[in-house]
């Protein structure tokens, strides 16, 4: 899976790390994909600066996060991490779920994972001028170390958690997150398998709702 940097200065900016799920849930529309991906770097007052479909993607991202935070299955996953990681267990769950999505990609998409992520990387490079500064700072690292593809590997998860832990401004034990993943591997996997179809159904309905409001 290649080497990841020991020092990644942009990781502190990112609130949501389940990038793969957000992109996958966006569907085929490139603008929605971009919006869903950049949403954590966009303020509500800045929405008019983007196309209608990018705005839809941003709002979809926010809705996904809200749905995820309040879902009972996700709460069970967070509970397994609370004693050691407290509220930051939510970040770990995001990443763990992306691991299962990448690992079992063929169950959720007819497109090859490598082709899917390479298309998205190229899309971001082609539309770089439209991206927030924080995203453009992150992009070279994301592509060089192929984050989206490497989420399927445990060592890929370990490297991203190590980078997050080193760069975080708060005391944390992120670098030990992979231990919890390994310890509860089947349980987290079963949680994801229950949760993701519910999330897909929610997103389908939410997209239709947003489109009907235009």
Short mmCIF file of C-alpha atoms in Angstrom, two decimals:
data_model
loop_
_atom_site.label_atom_id
_atom_site.label_comp_id
_atom_site.label_asym_id
_atom_site.label_seq_id
_atom_site.Cartn_x
_atom_site.Cartn_y
_atom_site.Cartn_z
CA UNK A 1 0.00 0.00 0.00
CA UNK A 2 3.05 2.30 0.00
CA UNK A 3 4.39 4.62 2.68
CA UNK A 4 2.30 7.38 4.21
CA UNK A 5 3.89 10.61 5.51
CA UNK A 6 4.87 10.89 9.15
CA UNK A 7 3.88 14.54 9.05
CA UNK A 8 0.68 15.53 7.29
CA UNK A 9 -0.06 19.19 8.11
CA UNK A 10 -3.58 19.21 6.70
CA UNK A 11 -5.17 16.36 8.66
CA UNK A 12 -6.15 18.76 11.48
CA UNK A 13 -8.61 20.51 9.18
CA UNK A 14 -10.80 17.55 8.42
CA UNK A 15 -13.83 16.89 10.61
CA UNK A 16 -15.24 13.92 8.73
CA UNK A 17 -12.98 11.15 7.52
CA UNK A 18 -15.45 8.74 5.92
CA UNK A 19 -14.72 10.22 2.50
CA UNK A 20 -15.39 7.05 0.55
CA UNK A 21 -18.94 6.66 1.85
CA UNK A 22 -19.82 10.28 1.12
CA UNK A 23 -18.53 10.03 -2.44
CA UNK A 24 -20.22 6.69 -3.09
CA UNK A 25 -23.55 7.93 -1.74
CA UNK A 26 -23.44 10.92 -4.10
CA UNK A 27 -24.28 8.80 -7.15
CA UNK A 28 -23.18 9.64 -10.68
CA UNK A 29 -23.46 13.44 -10.59
CA UNK A 30 -19.96 14.98 -10.41
CA UNK A 31 -21.15 18.24 -8.81
CA UNK A 32 -22.96 16.35 -6.05
CA UNK A 33 -19.79 14.32 -5.46
CA UNK A 34 -17.72 17.48 -5.13
CA UNK A 35 -20.23 19.09 -2.77
CA UNK A 36 -20.48 16.01 -0.60
CA UNK A 37 -16.69 15.86 -0.40
CA UNK A 38 -16.00 19.51 0.46
CA UNK A 39 -18.91 20.08 2.85
CA UNK A 40 -16.87 20.16 6.05
CA UNK A 41 -14.94 23.13 4.64
CA UNK A 42 -18.04 25.12 3.64
CA UNK A 43 -20.08 27.50 5.80
CA UNK A 44 -23.79 27.97 5.24
CA UNK A 45 -23.31 31.59 4.19
CA UNK A 46 -20.94 30.43 1.41
CA UNK A 47 -23.46 28.11 -0.26
CA UNK A 48 -24.47 30.64 -2.96
CA UNK A 49 -20.88 30.56 -4.25
CA UNK A 50 -21.47 27.06 -5.64
CA UNK A 51 -23.62 25.51 -8.36
CA UNK A 52 -27.03 24.13 -7.42
CA UNK A 53 -25.81 20.54 -7.56
CA UNK A 54 -22.69 21.26 -5.49
CA UNK A 55 -24.98 22.93 -2.93
CA UNK A 56 -27.14 19.81 -2.99
CA UNK A 57 -24.05 17.68 -2.32
CA UNK A 58 -23.01 19.89 0.59
CA UNK A 59 -26.45 19.73 2.17
CA UNK A 60 -26.58 15.99 1.54
CA UNK A 61 -23.29 15.60 3.41
CA UNK A 62 -24.66 17.50 6.39
CA UNK A 63 -27.82 15.37 6.36
CA UNK A 64 -25.75 12.17 6.18
CA UNK A 65 -23.69 13.25 9.19
CA UNK A 66 -26.81 14.05 11.20
CA UNK A 67 -28.45 10.73 10.29
CA UNK A 68 -25.27 8.84 11.16
CA UNK A 69 -24.74 10.58 14.50
CA UNK A 70 -28.22 9.63 15.70
CA UNK A 71 -28.48 6.08 14.33
CA UNK A 72 -28.80 3.39 17.00
CA UNK A 73 -26.38 0.98 15.29
CA UNK A 74 -23.70 3.67 15.05
CA UNK A 75 -24.23 4.45 18.73
CA UNK A 76 -23.42 0.80 19.48
CA UNK A 77 -20.19 1.10 17.54
CA UNK A 78 -19.25 4.29 19.40
CA UNK A 79 -20.00 2.61 22.72
CA UNK A 80 -17.31 0.01 22.05
CA UNK A 81 -14.78 2.84 21.79
CA UNK A 82 -15.95 5.22 24.49
CA UNK A 83 -13.84 4.01 27.43
CA UNK A 84 -10.57 4.55 25.56
CA UNK A 85 -11.43 7.23 23.00
CA UNK A 86 -14.44 9.06 24.48
CA UNK A 87 -16.16 11.44 22.03
CA UNK A 88 -13.42 10.93 19.43
CA UNK A 89 -14.72 7.41 18.93
CA UNK A 90 -17.12 8.93 16.41
CA UNK A 91 -14.17 9.79 14.16
CA UNK A 92 -12.88 6.24 14.46
CA UNK A 93 -16.27 4.79 13.57
CA UNK A 94 -16.33 6.93 10.42
CA UNK A 95 -13.00 5.50 9.34
CA UNK A 96 -13.83 1.93 10.36
CA UNK A 97 -17.03 2.03 8.31
CA UNK A 98 -15.11 3.26 5.28
CA UNK A 99 -12.82 0.28 5.77
CA UNK A 100 -15.72 -2.16 5.48
CA UNK A 101 -17.15 -0.28 2.51
CA UNK A 102 -13.80 -0.48 0.71
CA UNK A 103 -13.22 -4.09 1.74
CA UNK A 104 -16.65 -5.23 0.54
CA UNK A 105 -16.91 -2.73 -2.30
CA UNK A 106 -18.27 -5.29 -4.78
CA UNK A 107 -21.35 -5.67 -2.56
CA UNK A 108 -22.23 -1.98 -2.98
CA UNK A 109 -21.00 -1.01 -6.43
CA UNK A 110 -20.63 -2.56 -9.87
CA UNK A 111 -17.61 -0.35 -10.55
CA UNK A 112 -14.06 -1.42 -9.71
CA UNK A 113 -12.84 0.43 -6.60
CA UNK A 114 -9.59 1.45 -8.25
CA UNK A 115 -11.42 2.89 -11.25
CA UNK A 116 -13.89 4.67 -8.95
CA UNK A 117 -11.27 6.42 -6.84
CA UNK A 118 -9.02 7.29 -9.80
CA UNK A 119 -11.97 8.93 -11.56
CA UNK A 120 -12.67 10.96 -8.43
CA UNK A 121 -9.05 12.04 -8.02
CA UNK A 122 -9.02 13.22 -11.64
CA UNK A 123 -12.30 15.07 -11.11
CA UNK A 124 -10.81 16.95 -8.17
CA UNK A 125 -7.70 17.84 -10.15
CA UNK A 126 -9.78 19.04 -13.11
CA UNK A 127 -12.01 21.18 -10.84
CA UNK A 128 -9.32 22.29 -8.40
CA UNK A 129 -10.11 26.00 -8.80
CA UNK A 130 -13.61 25.40 -7.41
CA UNK A 131 -12.40 23.71 -4.22
CA UNK A 132 -11.96 25.40 -0.81
CA UNK A 133 -8.38 26.12 0.20
CA UNK A 134 -8.38 23.49 2.91
CA UNK A 135 -9.29 20.84 0.37
CA UNK A 136 -6.60 21.93 -2.09
CA UNK A 137 -4.05 21.67 0.74
CA UNK A 138 -5.16 18.12 1.50
CA UNK A 139 -5.51 16.93 -2.09
CA UNK A 140 -1.86 16.14 -2.91
CA UNK A 141 -1.58 13.93 0.19
CA UNK A 142 -4.86 12.20 -0.52
CA UNK A 143 -3.86 11.32 -4.07
CA UNK A 144 -0.21 10.52 -3.41
CA UNK A 145 -1.04 8.09 -0.63
CA UNK A 146 -4.29 6.92 -2.21
CA UNK A 147 -6.37 7.23 0.93
CA UNK A 148 -9.64 6.12 -0.61
CA UNK A 149 -8.23 2.89 -1.98
CA UNK A 150 -6.06 2.11 1.04
CA UNK A 151 -8.96 2.25 3.49
CA UNK A 152 -9.57 -1.40 2.61
CA UNK A 153 -6.29 -2.44 4.25
CA UNK A 154 -5.72 -2.54 8.01
CA UNK A 155 -2.29 -0.99 7.63
CA UNK A 156 -3.90 1.83 5.64
CA UNK A 157 -6.27 2.48 8.54
CA UNK A 158 -3.38 2.33 11.00
CA UNK A 159 -1.40 4.91 9.05
CA UNK A 160 -4.22 7.40 8.73
CA UNK A 161 -5.05 7.10 12.44
CA UNK A 162 -1.41 7.58 13.35
CA UNK A 163 -1.27 10.73 11.26
CA UNK A 164 -4.47 12.07 12.78
CA UNK A 165 -3.28 11.39 16.30
CA UNK A 166 0.03 13.17 15.78
CA UNK A 167 -1.56 16.24 14.25
CA UNK A 168 -4.53 16.62 16.57
CA UNK A 169 -4.48 19.57 18.98
CA UNK A 170 -6.11 17.49 21.71
CA UNK A 171 -4.75 14.62 23.77
CA UNK A 172 -5.85 11.38 22.13
CA UNK A 173 -5.12 7.72 21.58
CA UNK A 174 -6.01 7.67 17.88
CA UNK A 175 -2.89 5.69 17.05
CA UNK A 176 -4.34 2.81 19.07
CA UNK A 177 -7.62 2.81 17.18
CA UNK A 178 -6.62 -0.10 14.98
CA UNK A 179 -6.31 -2.24 18.11
CA UNK A 180 -10.00 -1.67 18.81
CA UNK A 181 -10.87 -2.40 15.19
CA UNK A 182 -9.03 -5.72 15.37
CA UNK A 183 -10.52 -6.60 18.75
CA UNK A 184 -14.10 -6.00 17.62
CA UNK A 185 -13.60 -6.65 13.92
CA UNK A 186 -16.63 -8.87 13.34
CA UNK A 187 -18.87 -6.70 15.51
CA UNK A 188 -17.98 -3.47 13.73
CA UNK A 189 -18.44 -5.30 10.43
CA UNK A 190 -21.91 -6.49 11.42
CA UNK A 191 -22.82 -2.98 12.51
CA UNK A 192 -21.74 -1.55 9.17
CA UNK A 193 -23.66 -4.23 7.28
CA UNK A 194 -26.83 -3.25 9.14
CA UNK A 195 -26.28 0.49 8.95
CA UNK A 196 -25.17 1.14 5.38
CA UNK A 197 -28.31 -0.05 3.56
CA UNK A 198 -30.36 2.16 5.90
CA UNK A 199 -28.08 5.07 5.06
CA UNK A 200 -28.40 4.39 1.32
CA UNK A 201 -32.20 4.45 1.63
CA UNK A 202 -32.06 7.68 3.63
CA UNK A 203 -29.84 9.33 1.03
CA UNK A 204 -32.11 8.28 -1.83
CA UNK A 205 -35.08 9.90 -0.11
CA UNK A 206 -33.11 12.97 0.91
CA UNK A 207 -31.91 13.58 -2.65
CA UNK A 208 -35.49 13.42 -3.89
CA UNK A 209 -36.56 15.84 -1.15
CA UNK A 210 -33.84 18.35 -2.04
CA UNK A 211 -34.63 18.12 -5.75
CA UNK A 212 -38.34 18.66 -5.11
CA UNK A 213 -37.55 21.88 -3.23
CA UNK A 214 -35.96 23.52 -6.25
#
